[in-house]
Amino acid sequence: MNKRKETLTALLFASPWFVGFTVFLLYPIIASIYLSFCDYSVLRPAVFIGLQNYSDLINDSIFKQALSNTVIYTAAALPLGLVVSLGLAMLLNTKVKGLAFYRTLFYMPSLVPLVALAILMQFIFNGQYGVLNSLLREFLPFVHGKSWPPNWLGDPRFSKLVLIFISAWGAGNAMVIYLAGLQDVPVQLYEAAQLDGAGWCSTTRNVTIPMISPVILFNLVMGIIGTLQVFTLPYVISNQGSPMRSIYFYTMYLFDNAFVYHKMGYACAMGWILFIIILLLTLLSFKLSEKHVHYGS
Amino acid sequence: MLLRKLYTPLTIVGLLATFAYSEYVVKPHYHDHKIHIVYWEKWTGGEGDAIKQTVNYFNHSQNKIHVDLLTISDIQDKTLLSVAGGDPPDVAGLYGADVAQYADDRAVIDLDPYLRKYGIKKSQYIPVYWKMNNIRGKEYALPSTPASTALFYNRALFKAAGMDPDKPRDWHHGHYTIEEMDKDAARLTKFAPNGQLQIMGFLPAEPGWWEWGWGYFFGGKLWNGSNKITANDAGNIKAYQWIASFSKKYGANNVSAFHSGLGQFSSSQNGFMAGKVAMEIQGVWFYHYIAMYAPNMLANPKTGKQAEWGIAPFPYPADRPDRAGTTFADEDVLVIPRGAKHPNSAFKFIDFMESPKGMDMLCGLQWKMSPLIHNEPGFYRNNRNRTARFFAEQAESKNVINVPRTGIYPEYADALQNAYDAVSLLDQTPKQALDVVQRQIQRQLNEYIQHEKMRLAAEGKSHK
């Protein structure tokens, strides 16, 4: 088979993907750039309005609230997820009996579908009959009062906190990636550290963390992308991010604009702003990681 | 060698043949010489069965049209997307609250030409159910099943508290006021020894479907019908003060926790049916749900047992007797989406549904009242819902209210829900919360009007 024919065959085999990518991804992406400058309700012709969608977003208090909720959630849930998954991975990288069992046990929660998880958490955090409040009433009766124990998901002071806590439930995925990274750390480095008299803290700081730093960077970037797009859990758990839109996140407002309010142009503008935020944070992560991430090569 | 040469063209032909065959297999084939129309409906369960029976009756009553009924979840989104994709159903069963938005978006067609052709007139309907579908003078939908609301009260809980079990119905010859209801609610409210609420006499957040409309009970209005939002008018503020009074009396956290502990609406754990909420605003459908999930609450003529619940018009503020009989009216509607393949046949089916025969069959099977003024003989006498006539009379009240007929209603309802949260959690005063809604929604409405003008101008240009 000559070179030209080989290329043609390869392209032919890849063509389903090319067609799918062009029709279902590339075209909508390009169209959404244009539509973000339009008043577009899906069923009527798009009307070009210049930067109005973007300037309206600046004055939109719900947009600001959704953005602020998302930033707070990301700032808390992302480090929490990184620390919990790394901690679990390090624990599961030790030589203890029944390791396979523990690894499965800690990975299993991340297999629970998000909708099922949301319903489960509603049972746990329910203000009246929830497991948590039943325990608190049993064991902390001395703080009984009209505000104790709180209705966790119905109180704007706690609802975000609960959601951040729940986010750690999915740490199993990142944990598996960390575990693979940890097992790649050359044993001789630990032996050398041991010979030098390094303790656990010192070994972790000077050997483990630097050696798995590319994995940490990977999980950080994936975490930024994932947490900034949090949707399913708050969407199922709350009605419009209630109470008081305290768990109303960026993608929920984007969804509502597109499919409930029929303001697709506005939603496209929101989509592009989110894309730029994620892109900038990812680039920043790469920039900051230059000095701290060590690649084997 | 020949085979190698033919390899590529044969593969392409094979692929095309596969596509063509799959299209052939998927496409429905009818051999009955009827026009098949597709009808999307949102209802499942008992309501869905009622629609199925009515459609079956229509299909067997004539030999020209066959309605293919499909149950669709998230019908609003899917109807919108199907219209955008150019492959909508011929008939869609939307919610009445959606009509204005879908009409403005040109997702549904104007039914006026059909109404003229088939002689369907406004005078045939209880006025509110016609008015709800009238957007800027044109009718975009027709009712399928209607609803109105009233106060349901638990007679057993009234009796247990040593009160007249029919007080909401009988007090001052049916002139029950909100102030009197609040006093009764306080007597009916019970706490557990640990301070948790066990029973609430009344809870404005239950069932939580009409947070947007409490202001109307106190003389408030949400807009002037064209370009002015009135979210923070005196009546609305008064309504939100009333909402806040429950949290002030029982504790915001306590009320919120109690509400979160109430079961699903369609279950025996429903707050009213489980005896957790003594009085509740509910609609015509509730009789059917009580019969399904709490049949022990119904009257039993054989044993002489009285019903454990009763209904009365929702009370009004003592200083606003003009608000007596305030009731929410809502309805399910039938629309023809833009781009429907068989609009004429679709309307023939709708015409049947709007006839006393079709409407009474559907509404009767769904245990509801009819939106029509004249029904088949015995419709109310034979209706399994003994409250159906009461709710039909409610819908004819001069104080009947329905959602604002504007395309920004979904945003308005969300903003009011947010204000409701803020007020009931005592985070903001009613005035503060409603001022926020006023600012947000007036801005939205101004933009909406401006965008509508631009769209019309652009469409005018494209027509030229």
PDB file of N, CA and C in Angstrom, chain A residues 12 39 41-45 47 49 52 56 59-62 126-129 137 144 146-151 154-156 239-240 242-245 253 255-256 258-263 266, chain B residues 77 80 83-84 101-102 104-107 194 196-197 249-251 253-254 256-258 260-261 276 338 410-411 414-415 418 421-422 425 427 440 443-444 447 450-452 454-456 458-459:
ATOM      1  N   LEU A  12     -10.165   7.668   6.292  1.00  0.00           N
ATOM      2  CA  LEU A  12     -11.492   7.070   6.140  1.00  0.00           C
ATOM      3  C   LEU A  12     -11.941   6.415   7.440  1.00  0.00           C
ATOM      4  N   ASP A  39     -28.989  38.375  20.327  1.00  0.00           N
ATOM      5  CA  ASP A  39     -30.196  38.034  21.074  1.00  0.00           C
ATOM      6  C   ASP A  39     -30.777  36.831  20.344  1.00  0.00           C
ATOM      7  N   SER A  41     -33.268  33.353  20.808  1.00  0.00           N
ATOM      8  CA  SER A  41     -34.153  32.547  21.664  1.00  0.00           C
ATOM      9  C   SER A  41     -34.346  31.143  21.090  1.00  0.00           C
ATOM     10  N   VAL A  42     -33.475  30.712  20.241  1.00  0.00           N
ATOM     11  CA  VAL A  42     -33.459  29.384  19.609  1.00  0.00           C
ATOM     12  C   VAL A  42     -34.429  29.292  18.422  1.00  0.00           C
ATOM     13  N   LEU A  43     -35.666  29.764  18.622  1.00  0.00           N
ATOM     14  CA  LEU A  43     -36.652  29.539  17.574  1.00  0.00           C
ATOM     15  C   LEU A  43     -36.851  30.741  16.650  1.00  0.00           C
ATOM     16  N   ARG A  44     -36.285  31.865  17.041  1.00  0.00           N
ATOM     17  CA  ARG A  44     -36.419  33.033  16.164  1.00  0.00           C
ATOM     18  C   ARG A  44     -35.031  33.423  15.688  1.00  0.00           C
ATOM     19  N   PRO A  45     -34.956  34.139  14.560  1.00  0.00           N
ATOM     20  CA  PRO A  45     -33.625  34.445  14.031  1.00  0.00           C
ATOM     21  C   PRO A  45     -32.778  35.204  15.047  1.00  0.00           C
ATOM     22  N   VAL A  47     -30.478  37.939  16.490  1.00  0.00           N
ATOM     23  CA  VAL A  47     -30.304  39.361  16.154  1.00  0.00           C
ATOM     24  C   VAL A  47     -28.991  39.829  16.767  1.00  0.00           C
ATOM     25  N   ILE A  49     -26.422  41.889  18.568  1.00  0.00           N
ATOM     26  CA  ILE A  49     -26.544  43.011  19.510  1.00  0.00           C
ATOM     27  C   ILE A  49     -25.184  43.433  20.052  1.00  0.00           C
ATOM     28  N   GLN A  52     -23.718  43.497  24.004  1.00  0.00           N
ATOM     29  CA  GLN A  52     -24.748  43.726  25.037  1.00  0.00           C
ATOM     30  C   GLN A  52     -24.875  42.574  26.035  1.00  0.00           C
ATOM     31  N   ASP A  56     -24.493  43.183  29.872  1.00  0.00           N
ATOM     32  CA  ASP A  56     -25.605  42.839  30.768  1.00  0.00           C
ATOM     33  C   ASP A  56     -25.130  41.922  31.896  1.00  0.00           C
ATOM     34  N   ASN A  59     -23.804  43.671  34.880  1.00  0.00           N
ATOM     35  CA  ASN A  59     -24.803  44.294  35.763  1.00  0.00           C
ATOM     36  C   ASN A  59     -25.794  43.278  36.338  1.00  0.00           C
ATOM     37  N   ASP A  60     -25.587  42.007  36.047  1.00  0.00           N
ATOM     38  CA  ASP A  60     -26.554  40.994  36.466  1.00  0.00           C
ATOM     39  C   ASP A  60     -26.183  40.460  37.856  1.00  0.00           C
ATOM     40  N   SER A  61     -27.010  40.794  38.845  1.00  0.00           N
ATOM     41  CA  SER A  61     -26.668  40.406  40.221  1.00  0.00           C
ATOM     42  C   SER A  61     -26.737  38.883  40.409  1.00  0.00           C
ATOM     43  N   ILE A  62     -27.615  38.205  39.658  1.00  0.00           N
ATOM     44  CA  ILE A  62     -27.703  36.738  39.818  1.00  0.00           C
ATOM     45  C   ILE A  62     -26.434  36.094  39.243  1.00  0.00           C
ATOM     46  N   ASN A 126     -31.134  16.026  56.123  1.00  0.00           N
ATOM     47  CA  ASN A 126     -32.486  16.555  56.308  1.00  0.00           C
ATOM     48  C   ASN A 126     -32.615  17.178  57.700  1.00  0.00           C
ATOM     49  N   GLY A 127     -33.201  18.370  57.768  1.00  0.00           N
ATOM     50  CA  GLY A 127     -33.274  19.103  59.026  1.00  0.00           C
ATOM     51  C   GLY A 127     -34.135  18.432  60.075  1.00  0.00           C
ATOM     52  N   GLN A 128     -35.208  17.776  59.669  1.00  0.00           N
ATOM     53  CA  GLN A 128     -36.160  17.218  60.626  1.00  0.00           C
ATOM     54  C   GLN A 128     -35.832  15.774  60.983  1.00  0.00           C
ATOM     55  N   TYR A 129     -35.607  14.947  59.954  1.00  0.00           N
ATOM     56  CA  TYR A 129     -35.432  13.513  60.202  1.00  0.00           C
ATOM     57  C   TYR A 129     -34.060  12.984  59.767  1.00  0.00           C
ATOM     58  N   ARG A 137     -29.089  15.604  67.986  1.00  0.00           N
ATOM     59  CA  ARG A 137     -30.103  15.779  69.033  1.00  0.00           C
ATOM     60  C   ARG A 137     -29.876  14.788  70.175  1.00  0.00           C
ATOM     61  N   HIS A 144     -29.902  22.497  72.467  1.00  0.00           N
ATOM     62  CA  HIS A 144     -31.230  22.571  71.865  1.00  0.00           C
ATOM     63  C   HIS A 144     -31.695  24.012  71.772  1.00  0.00           C
ATOM     64  N   LYS A 146     -34.024  26.926  68.929  1.00  0.00           N
ATOM     65  CA  LYS A 146     -34.745  27.061  67.659  1.00  0.00           C
ATOM     66  C   LYS A 146     -33.807  27.000  66.462  1.00  0.00           C
ATOM     67  N   SER A 147     -32.515  27.246  66.680  1.00  0.00           N
ATOM     68  CA  SER A 147     -31.579  27.238  65.550  1.00  0.00           C
ATOM     69  C   SER A 147     -30.628  26.050  65.592  1.00  0.00           C
ATOM     70  N   TRP A 148     -30.876  25.118  66.480  1.00  0.00           N
ATOM     71  CA  TRP A 148     -29.974  23.965  66.574  1.00  0.00           C
ATOM     72  C   TRP A 148     -30.761  22.668  66.662  1.00  0.00           C
ATOM     73  N   PRO A 149     -30.371  21.627  65.980  1.00  0.00           N
ATOM     74  CA  PRO A 149     -29.359  21.631  64.926  1.00  0.00           C
ATOM     75  C   PRO A 149     -29.917  22.278  63.657  1.00  0.00           C
ATOM     76  N   PRO A 150     -29.067  22.825  62.825  1.00  0.00           N
ATOM     77  CA  PRO A 150     -29.588  23.552  61.662  1.00  0.00           C
ATOM     78  C   PRO A 150     -30.201  22.635  60.599  1.00  0.00           C
ATOM     79  N   ASN A 151     -31.000  23.241  59.770  1.00  0.00           N
ATOM     80  CA  ASN A 151     -31.509  22.531  58.592  1.00  0.00           C
ATOM     81  C   ASN A 151     -30.445  22.721  57.516  1.00  0.00           C
ATOM     82  N   GLY A 154     -31.135  23.680  54.087  1.00  0.00           N
ATOM     83  CA  GLY A 154     -32.133  24.741  53.959  1.00  0.00           C
ATOM     84  C   GLY A 154     -31.670  26.032  54.598  1.00  0.00           C
ATOM     85  N   ASP A 155     -30.402  26.073  54.993  1.00  0.00           N
ATOM     86  CA  ASP A 155     -29.871  27.261  55.656  1.00  0.00           C
ATOM     87  C   ASP A 155     -28.700  27.793  54.828  1.00  0.00           C
ATOM     88  N   PRO A 156     -28.814  29.035  54.336  1.00  0.00           N
ATOM     89  CA  PRO A 156     -27.754  29.536  53.446  1.00  0.00           C
ATOM     90  C   PRO A 156     -26.372  29.610  54.094  1.00  0.00           C
ATOM     91  N   ASN A 239     -33.825  23.452  44.884  1.00  0.00           N
ATOM     92  CA  ASN A 239     -34.734  24.011  43.907  1.00  0.00           C
ATOM     93  C   ASN A 239     -34.158  25.382  43.529  1.00  0.00           C
ATOM     94  N   GLN A 240     -33.624  25.518  42.330  1.00  0.00           N
ATOM     95  CA  GLN A 240     -33.038  26.783  41.874  1.00  0.00           C
ATOM     96  C   GLN A 240     -31.943  27.270  42.815  1.00  0.00           C
ATOM     97  N   SER A 242     -31.754  26.987  45.918  1.00  0.00           N
ATOM     98  CA  SER A 242     -32.269  27.507  47.181  1.00  0.00           C
ATOM     99  C   SER A 242     -31.585  26.805  48.356  1.00  0.00           C
ATOM    100  N   PRO A 243     -31.537  27.393  49.519  1.00  0.00           N
ATOM    101  CA  PRO A 243     -32.200  28.626  49.901  1.00  0.00           C
ATOM    102  C   PRO A 243     -31.429  29.866  49.452  1.00  0.00           C
ATOM    103  N   MET A 244     -32.170  30.856  49.018  1.00  0.00           N
ATOM    104  CA  MET A 244     -31.628  32.162  48.634  1.00  0.00           C
ATOM    105  C   MET A 244     -30.481  32.054  47.629  1.00  0.00           C
ATOM    106  N   ARG A 245     -30.600  31.136  46.732  1.00  0.00           N
ATOM    107  CA  ARG A 245     -29.603  30.900  45.687  1.00  0.00           C
ATOM    108  C   ARG A 245     -28.200  30.668  46.276  1.00  0.00           C
ATOM    109  N   TYR A 253     -27.054  28.513  36.330  1.00  0.00           N
ATOM    110  CA  TYR A 253     -27.598  29.753  35.766  1.00  0.00           C
ATOM    111  C   TYR A 253     -27.480  29.730  34.239  1.00  0.00           C
ATOM    112  N   PHE A 255     -27.553  27.039  32.394  1.00  0.00           N
ATOM    113  CA  PHE A 255     -28.594  26.108  31.932  1.00  0.00           C
ATOM    114  C   PHE A 255     -29.966  26.784  31.934  1.00  0.00           C
ATOM    115  N   ASP A 256     -30.257  27.481  33.031  1.00  0.00           N
ATOM    116  CA  ASP A 256     -31.562  28.147  33.124  1.00  0.00           C
ATOM    117  C   ASP A 256     -31.728  29.188  32.027  1.00  0.00           C
ATOM    118  N   ALA A 258     -30.361  29.174  29.113  1.00  0.00           N
ATOM    119  CA  ALA A 258     -30.503  28.523  27.806  1.00  0.00           C
ATOM    120  C   ALA A 258     -31.857  27.848  27.662  1.00  0.00           C
ATOM    121  N   PHE A 259     -32.247  27.054  28.655  1.00  0.00           N
ATOM    122  CA  PHE A 259     -33.391  26.157  28.457  1.00  0.00           C
ATOM    123  C   PHE A 259     -34.660  26.537  29.223  1.00  0.00           C
ATOM    124  N   VAL A 260     -34.539  27.408  30.210  1.00  0.00           N
ATOM    125  CA  VAL A 260     -35.753  27.821  30.938  1.00  0.00           C
ATOM    126  C   VAL A 260     -36.173  29.223  30.505  1.00  0.00           C
ATOM    127  N   TYR A 261     -35.192  30.138  30.434  1.00  0.00           N
ATOM    128  CA  TYR A 261     -35.527  31.514  30.057  1.00  0.00           C
ATOM    129  C   TYR A 261     -35.439  31.730  28.541  1.00  0.00           C
ATOM    130  N   HIS A 262     -34.944  30.724  27.829  1.00  0.00           N
ATOM    131  CA  HIS A 262     -34.786  30.788  26.358  1.00  0.00           C
ATOM    132  C   HIS A 262     -33.907  31.951  25.930  1.00  0.00           C
ATOM    133  N   LYS A 263     -32.857  32.235  26.713  1.00  0.00           N
ATOM    134  CA  LYS A 263     -31.919  33.300  26.334  1.00  0.00           C
ATOM    135  C   LYS A 263     -30.600  32.638  25.934  1.00  0.00           C
ATOM    136  N   TYR A 266     -27.370  34.812  25.619  1.00  0.00           N
ATOM    137  CA  TYR A 266     -26.843  35.152  26.941  1.00  0.00           C
ATOM    138  C   TYR A 266     -26.088  33.952  27.524  1.00  0.00           C
TER     139      TYR A 266
ATOM    140  N   ASP B  77     -38.746  21.457  27.445  1.00  0.00           N
ATOM    141  CA  ASP B  77     -37.449  21.490  26.752  1.00  0.00           C
ATOM    142  C   ASP B  77     -37.518  20.724  25.435  1.00  0.00           C
ATOM    143  N   LEU B  80     -39.478  22.451  22.720  1.00  0.00           N
ATOM    144  CA  LEU B  80     -38.677  23.569  22.199  1.00  0.00           C
ATOM    145  C   LEU B  80     -37.611  23.056  21.224  1.00  0.00           C
ATOM    146  N   VAL B  83     -38.995  21.686  17.935  1.00  0.00           N
ATOM    147  CA  VAL B  83     -39.386  22.755  16.995  1.00  0.00           C
ATOM    148  C   VAL B  83     -38.126  23.316  16.340  1.00  0.00           C
ATOM    149  N   ALA B  84     -37.097  23.547  17.172  1.00  0.00           N
ATOM    150  CA  ALA B  84     -35.841  24.082  16.626  1.00  0.00           C
ATOM    151  C   ALA B  84     -35.240  23.111  15.617  1.00  0.00           C
ATOM    152  N   GLN B 101     -44.600  32.365  26.981  1.00  0.00           N
ATOM    153  CA  GLN B 101     -43.202  32.266  26.552  1.00  0.00           C
ATOM    154  C   GLN B 101     -43.086  31.543  25.206  1.00  0.00           C
ATOM    155  N   TYR B 102     -43.848  30.457  25.045  1.00  0.00           N
ATOM    156  CA  TYR B 102     -43.754  29.683  23.811  1.00  0.00           C
ATOM    157  C   TYR B 102     -44.387  30.431  22.636  1.00  0.00           C
ATOM    158  N   ASP B 104     -44.416  33.791  22.400  1.00  0.00           N
ATOM    159  CA  ASP B 104     -43.442  34.840  22.057  1.00  0.00           C
ATOM    160  C   ASP B 104     -42.271  34.272  21.263  1.00  0.00           C
ATOM    161  N   ASP B 105     -41.907  33.040  21.565  1.00  0.00           N
ATOM    162  CA  ASP B 105     -40.776  32.417  20.864  1.00  0.00           C
ATOM    163  C   ASP B 105     -41.183  31.781  19.542  1.00  0.00           C
ATOM    164  N   ARG B 106     -42.461  31.922  19.210  1.00  0.00           N
ATOM    165  CA  ARG B 106     -42.977  31.335  17.956  1.00  0.00           C
ATOM    166  C   ARG B 106     -42.808  29.812  17.942  1.00  0.00           C
ATOM    167  N   ALA B 107     -42.872  29.225  19.133  1.00  0.00           N
ATOM    168  CA  ALA B 107     -42.741  27.765  19.207  1.00  0.00           C
ATOM    169  C   ALA B 107     -44.074  27.086  18.936  1.00  0.00           C
ATOM    170  N   ASN B 194     -38.631  18.138  72.563  1.00  0.00           N
ATOM    171  CA  ASN B 194     -37.316  18.729  72.278  1.00  0.00           C
ATOM    172  C   ASN B 194     -37.403  20.041  71.488  1.00  0.00           C
ATOM    173  N   GLN B 196     -38.918  20.550  68.575  1.00  0.00           N
ATOM    174  CA  GLN B 196     -39.192  20.411  67.134  1.00  0.00           C
ATOM    175  C   GLN B 196     -40.677  20.564  66.857  1.00  0.00           C
ATOM    176  N   LEU B 197     -40.993  21.148  65.697  1.00  0.00           N
ATOM    177  CA  LEU B 197     -42.387  21.231  65.303  1.00  0.00           C
ATOM    178  C   LEU B 197     -42.876  19.839  64.897  1.00  0.00           C
ATOM    179  N   LYS B 249     -42.873  33.490  64.623  1.00  0.00           N
ATOM    180  CA  LYS B 249     -43.629  32.824  65.689  1.00  0.00           C
ATOM    181  C   LYS B 249     -42.971  31.498  66.095  1.00  0.00           C
ATOM    182  N   TYR B 250     -42.536  30.718  65.119  1.00  0.00           N
ATOM    183  CA  TYR B 250     -42.078  29.353  65.423  1.00  0.00           C
ATOM    184  C   TYR B 250     -40.569  29.152  65.260  1.00  0.00           C
ATOM    185  N   GLY B 251     -39.877  30.164  64.771  1.00  0.00           N
ATOM    186  CA  GLY B 251     -38.431  30.029  64.537  1.00  0.00           C
ATOM    187  C   GLY B 251     -38.164  29.645  63.087  1.00  0.00           C
ATOM    188  N   ASN B 253     -35.528  28.475  61.576  1.00  0.00           N
ATOM    189  CA  ASN B 253     -34.865  27.188  61.382  1.00  0.00           C
ATOM    190  C   ASN B 253     -35.833  26.039  61.625  1.00  0.00           C
ATOM    191  N   ASN B 254     -36.663  26.222  62.648  1.00  0.00           N
ATOM    192  CA  ASN B 254     -37.631  25.190  63.004  1.00  0.00           C
ATOM    193  C   ASN B 254     -38.639  24.967  61.871  1.00  0.00           C
ATOM    194  N   SER B 256     -38.232  25.797  58.690  1.00  0.00           N
ATOM    195  CA  SER B 256     -37.541  25.284  57.500  1.00  0.00           C
ATOM    196  C   SER B 256     -37.242  23.786  57.647  1.00  0.00           C
ATOM    197  N   ALA B 257     -36.823  23.372  58.864  1.00  0.00           N
ATOM    198  CA  ALA B 257     -36.542  21.948  59.095  1.00  0.00           C
ATOM    199  C   ALA B 257     -37.830  21.131  58.989  1.00  0.00           C
ATOM    200  N   PHE B 258     -38.907  21.649  59.576  1.00  0.00           N
ATOM    201  CA  PHE B 258     -40.195  20.957  59.520  1.00  0.00           C
ATOM    202  C   PHE B 258     -40.619  20.752  58.067  1.00  0.00           C
ATOM    203  N   SER B 260     -38.733  20.660  55.444  1.00  0.00           N
ATOM    204  CA  SER B 260     -37.861  19.699  54.745  1.00  0.00           C
ATOM    205  C   SER B 260     -38.212  18.258  55.112  1.00  0.00           C
ATOM    206  N   GLY B 261     -38.885  18.071  56.240  1.00  0.00           N
ATOM    207  CA  GLY B 261     -39.212  16.713  56.682  1.00  0.00           C
ATOM    208  C   GLY B 261     -40.524  16.178  56.126  1.00  0.00           C
ATOM    209  N   LYS B 276     -49.594  16.115  59.269  1.00  0.00           N
ATOM    210  CA  LYS B 276     -48.529  17.006  59.762  1.00  0.00           C
ATOM    211  C   LYS B 276     -48.890  18.478  59.555  1.00  0.00           C
ATOM    212  N   ARG B 338     -44.985  24.838  16.113  1.00  0.00           N
ATOM    213  CA  ARG B 338     -44.663  25.343  14.777  1.00  0.00           C
ATOM    214  C   ARG B 338     -43.887  24.267  14.011  1.00  0.00           C
ATOM    215  N   PRO B 410     -40.873  32.845  33.832  1.00  0.00           N
ATOM    216  CA  PRO B 410     -39.990  31.921  34.563  1.00  0.00           C
ATOM    217  C   PRO B 410     -38.955  32.653  35.436  1.00  0.00           C
ATOM    218  N   GLU B 411     -38.401  33.764  34.911  1.00  0.00           N
ATOM    219  CA  GLU B 411     -37.426  34.521  35.715  1.00  0.00           C
ATOM    220  C   GLU B 411     -38.106  35.183  36.912  1.00  0.00           C
ATOM    221  N   ASP B 414     -38.796  32.663  39.624  1.00  0.00           N
ATOM    222  CA  ASP B 414     -37.563  32.307  40.349  1.00  0.00           C
ATOM    223  C   ASP B 414     -37.160  33.420  41.311  1.00  0.00           C
ATOM    224  N   ALA B 415     -37.296  34.674  40.848  1.00  0.00           N
ATOM    225  CA  ALA B 415     -36.919  35.805  41.709  1.00  0.00           C
ATOM    226  C   ALA B 415     -37.836  35.866  42.925  1.00  0.00           C
ATOM    227  N   ASN B 418     -36.879  33.269  45.406  1.00  0.00           N
ATOM    228  CA  ASN B 418     -35.692  33.688  46.147  1.00  0.00           C
ATOM    229  C   ASN B 418     -36.078  34.665  47.256  1.00  0.00           C
ATOM    230  N   ASP B 421     -37.672  32.799  50.087  1.00  0.00           N
ATOM    231  CA  ASP B 421     -36.645  32.174  50.957  1.00  0.00           C
ATOM    232  C   ASP B 421     -36.080  33.204  51.934  1.00  0.00           C
ATOM    233  N   ALA B 422     -35.686  34.363  51.383  1.00  0.00           N
ATOM    234  CA  ALA B 422     -35.019  35.384  52.200  1.00  0.00           C
ATOM    235  C   ALA B 422     -35.938  35.861  53.317  1.00  0.00           C
ATOM    236  N   LEU B 425     -36.674  32.975  55.912  1.00  0.00           N
ATOM    237  CA  LEU B 425     -35.515  32.697  56.772  1.00  0.00           C
ATOM    238  C   LEU B 425     -35.149  33.923  57.615  1.00  0.00           C
ATOM    239  N   ASP B 427     -33.948  36.616  56.731  1.00  0.00           N
ATOM    240  CA  ASP B 427     -32.671  37.192  56.315  1.00  0.00           C
ATOM    241  C   ASP B 427     -32.864  38.619  55.798  1.00  0.00           C
ATOM    242  N   GLN B 440     -34.635  43.726  39.713  1.00  0.00           N
ATOM    243  CA  GLN B 440     -34.183  42.680  38.775  1.00  0.00           C
ATOM    244  C   GLN B 440     -35.184  42.475  37.642  1.00  0.00           C
ATOM    245  N   ARG B 443     -35.851  45.362  35.160  1.00  0.00           N
ATOM    246  CA  ARG B 443     -34.737  45.408  34.190  1.00  0.00           C
ATOM    247  C   ARG B 443     -34.937  44.325  33.113  1.00  0.00           C
ATOM    248  N   GLN B 444     -35.309  43.139  33.585  1.00  0.00           N
ATOM    249  CA  GLN B 444     -35.530  42.020  32.640  1.00  0.00           C
ATOM    250  C   GLN B 444     -36.654  42.354  31.666  1.00  0.00           C
ATOM    251  N   GLU B 447     -35.580  44.892  29.096  1.00  0.00           N
ATOM    252  CA  GLU B 447     -34.736  44.239  28.082  1.00  0.00           C
ATOM    253  C   GLU B 447     -35.588  43.386  27.145  1.00  0.00           C
ATOM    254  N   GLN B 450     -37.398  45.514  24.730  1.00  0.00           N
ATOM    255  CA  GLN B 450     -36.444  46.059  23.751  1.00  0.00           C
ATOM    256  C   GLN B 450     -36.022  44.975  22.750  1.00  0.00           C
ATOM    257  N   HIS B 451     -35.725  43.784  23.270  1.00  0.00           N
ATOM    258  CA  HIS B 451     -35.310  42.684  22.387  1.00  0.00           C
ATOM    259  C   HIS B 451     -36.449  42.262  21.453  1.00  0.00           C
ATOM    260  N   GLU B 452     -37.672  42.295  21.984  1.00  0.00           N
ATOM    261  CA  GLU B 452     -38.821  41.914  21.163  1.00  0.00           C
ATOM    262  C   GLU B 452     -38.939  42.878  19.968  1.00  0.00           C
ATOM    263  N   MET B 454     -36.505  44.528  18.611  1.00  0.00           N
ATOM    264  CA  MET B 454     -35.400  44.226  17.680  1.00  0.00           C
ATOM    265  C   MET B 454     -35.703  42.981  16.855  1.00  0.00           C
ATOM    266  N   ARG B 455     -36.276  41.980  17.531  1.00  0.00           N
ATOM    267  CA  ARG B 455     -36.595  40.737  16.812  1.00  0.00           C
ATOM    268  C   ARG B 455     -37.636  40.996  15.727  1.00  0.00           C
ATOM    269  N   LEU B 456     -38.652  41.777  16.088  1.00  0.00           N
ATOM    270  CA  LEU B 456     -39.692  42.067  15.106  1.00  0.00           C
ATOM    271  C   LEU B 456     -39.113  42.841  13.925  1.00  0.00           C
ATOM    272  N   ALA B 458     -36.022  42.740  12.904  1.00  0.00           N
ATOM    273  CA  ALA B 458     -35.182  41.818  12.121  1.00  0.00           C
ATOM    274  C   ALA B 458     -36.052  40.881  11.273  1.00  0.00           C
ATOM    275  N   GLU B 459     -37.155  40.413  11.849  1.00  0.00           N
ATOM    276  CA  GLU B 459     -38.032  39.513  11.098  1.00  0.00           C
ATOM    277  C   GLU B 459     -38.690  40.261   9.937  1.00  0.00           C
TER     278      GLU B 459
END
